[in-house]
PDB file of C-alpha atoms in Angstrom:
ATOM      1  CA  MET A  21     -57.057-107.540  50.980  1.00  0.00           C
ATOM      2  CA  SER A  22     -57.782-104.190  49.464  1.00  0.00           C
ATOM      3  CA  ALA A  23     -57.009-100.954  51.319  1.00  0.00           C
ATOM      4  CA  GLY A  24     -60.721-100.280  51.751  1.00  0.00           C
ATOM      5  CA  ALA A  25     -61.695-103.699  53.065  1.00  0.00           C
ATOM      6  CA  PRO A  26     -63.029-103.728  56.616  1.00  0.00           C
ATOM      7  CA  ILE A  27     -60.854-105.398  59.224  1.00  0.00           C
ATOM      8  CA  ALA A  28     -62.508-107.574  61.827  1.00  0.00           C
ATOM      9  CA  ARG A  29     -60.796-105.960  64.811  1.00  0.00           C
ATOM     10  CA  GLY A  30     -63.070-107.500  67.440  1.00  0.00           C
ATOM     11  CA  SER A  31     -62.218-110.994  66.266  1.00  0.00           C
ATOM     12  CA  ASN A  32     -58.554-110.428  67.227  1.00  0.00           C
ATOM     13  CA  LEU A  33     -59.590-109.229  70.662  1.00  0.00           C
ATOM     14  CA  ASP A  34     -62.001-112.158  71.101  1.00  0.00           C
ATOM     15  CA  PHE A  35     -59.252-114.608  70.051  1.00  0.00           C
ATOM     16  CA  PHE A  36     -56.784-113.179  72.497  1.00  0.00           C
ATOM     17  CA  LEU A  37     -59.274-113.237  75.336  1.00  0.00           C
ATOM     18  CA  ALA A  38     -60.320-116.824  74.529  1.00  0.00           C
ATOM     19  CA  ARG A  39     -56.714-117.967  74.442  1.00  0.00           C
ATOM     20  CA  ALA A  40     -55.996-116.289  77.784  1.00  0.00           C
ATOM     21  CA  ALA A  41     -59.087-117.959  79.350  1.00  0.00           C
ATOM     22  CA  GLN A  42     -58.089-121.328  77.894  1.00  0.00           C
ATOM     23  CA  ALA A  43     -54.580-120.986  79.320  1.00  0.00           C
ATOM     24  CA  ARG A  44     -55.912-120.088  82.751  1.00  0.00           C
ATOM     25  CA  ALA A  45     -58.289-123.098  82.669  1.00  0.00           C
ATOM     26  CA  GLU A  46     -55.493-125.419  81.660  1.00  0.00           C
ATOM     27  CA  GLY A  47     -53.334-124.040  84.449  1.00  0.00           C
ATOM     28  CA  GLU A  48     -56.018-124.563  87.001  1.00  0.00           C
ATOM     29  CA  ALA A  49     -56.712-128.103  85.798  1.00  0.00           C
ATOM     30  CA  THR A  50     -53.119-129.380  85.955  1.00  0.00           C
ATOM     31  CA  THR A  51     -51.365-130.859  88.925  1.00  0.00           C
ATOM     32  CA  LEU A  52     -47.872-130.273  87.547  1.00  0.00           C
ATOM     33  CA  ILE A  53     -46.278-127.100  88.882  1.00  0.00           C
ATOM     34  CA  HIS A  54     -44.129-126.494  85.732  1.00  0.00           C
ATOM     35  CA  VAL A  55     -47.173-126.851  83.432  1.00  0.00           C
ATOM     36  CA  ARG A  56     -49.185-124.492  85.699  1.00  0.00           C
ATOM     37  CA  GLU A  57     -46.406-121.945  85.514  1.00  0.00           C
ATOM     38  CA  ARG A  58     -46.201-122.242  81.743  1.00  0.00           C
ATOM     39  CA  CYS A  59     -49.976-121.786  81.481  1.00  0.00           C
ATOM     40  CA  GLU A  60     -49.810-118.745  83.773  1.00  0.00           C
ATOM     41  CA  ARG A  61     -47.117-117.182  81.584  1.00  0.00           C
ATOM     42  CA  SER A  62     -49.126-117.955  78.479  1.00  0.00           C
ATOM     43  CA  ALA A  63     -52.304-116.452  79.981  1.00  0.00           C
ATOM     44  CA  ALA A  64     -50.398-113.346  80.903  1.00  0.00           C
ATOM     45  CA  ALA A  65     -49.007-112.965  77.427  1.00  0.00           C
ATOM     46  CA  TRP A  66     -52.414-113.488  75.775  1.00  0.00           C
ATOM     47  CA  GLN A  67     -53.972-110.984  78.206  1.00  0.00           C
ATOM     48  CA  ALA A  68     -51.239-108.451  77.308  1.00  0.00           C
ATOM     49  CA  LEU A  69     -52.110-108.894  73.663  1.00  0.00           C
ATOM     50  CA  ALA A  70     -55.791-108.365  74.426  1.00  0.00           C
ATOM     51  CA  ASP A  71     -55.058-105.220  76.452  1.00  0.00           C
ATOM     52  CA  LYS A  72     -52.944-103.845  73.602  1.00  0.00           C
ATOM     53  CA  ALA A  73     -55.677-104.662  71.102  1.00  0.00           C
ATOM     54  CA  LYS A  74     -58.310-102.846  73.283  1.00  0.00           C
ATOM     55  CA  ARG A  75     -56.076 -99.784  73.564  1.00  0.00           C
ATOM     56  CA  SER A  76     -55.343 -99.730  69.854  1.00  0.00           C
ATOM     57  CA  GLU A  77     -59.050 -99.928  69.019  1.00  0.00           C
ATOM     58  CA  ARG A  78     -59.861 -97.192  71.515  1.00  0.00           C
ATOM     59  CA  LEU A  79     -57.129 -94.929  70.057  1.00  0.00           C
ATOM     60  CA  ARG A  80     -58.283 -95.696  66.518  1.00  0.00           C
ATOM     61  CA  LEU A  81     -61.858 -94.702  67.434  1.00  0.00           C
ATOM     62  CA  GLU A  82     -60.696 -91.521  69.174  1.00  0.00           C
ATOM     63  CA  GLU A  83     -58.644 -90.534  66.123  1.00  0.00           C
ATOM     64  CA  ALA A  84     -61.524 -91.196  63.757  1.00  0.00           C
ATOM     65  CA  GLN A  85     -63.760 -89.037  66.002  1.00  0.00           C
ATOM     66  CA  ARG A  86     -61.161 -86.265  66.125  1.00  0.00           C
ATOM     67  CA  LYS A  87     -60.844 -86.328  62.290  1.00  0.00           C
ATOM     68  CA  ALA A  88     -64.658 -86.291  61.885  1.00  0.00           C
ATOM     69  CA  GLU A  89     -64.982 -83.302  64.223  1.00  0.00           C
ATOM     70  CA  ALA A  90     -62.209 -81.475  62.271  1.00  0.00           C
ATOM     71  CA  GLY A  91     -63.838 -82.294  58.984  1.00  0.00           C
ATOM     72  CA  LEU A  92     -60.990 -84.500  57.858  1.00  0.00           C
ATOM     73  CA  VAL A  93     -61.361 -87.642  55.861  1.00  0.00           C
ATOM     74  CA  SER A  94     -59.111 -90.588  56.528  1.00  0.00           C
TER      75      SER A  94
END
């Protein structure tokens, strides 16, 4: 990948959210307590990754806006 190639940032977020939803659904569908707990931990981890991705994207956009307002080029 070249330095100027666009990165599909939204796809990572979508993937993280989909995995969190899948883990929650699997946890709700199971009757085994240890499997439910594992799915809950998995869902929490995927959600944390999604939250971090959202924050990173927000900060990236804010920084790009700040640079644009200051007349800087990234």
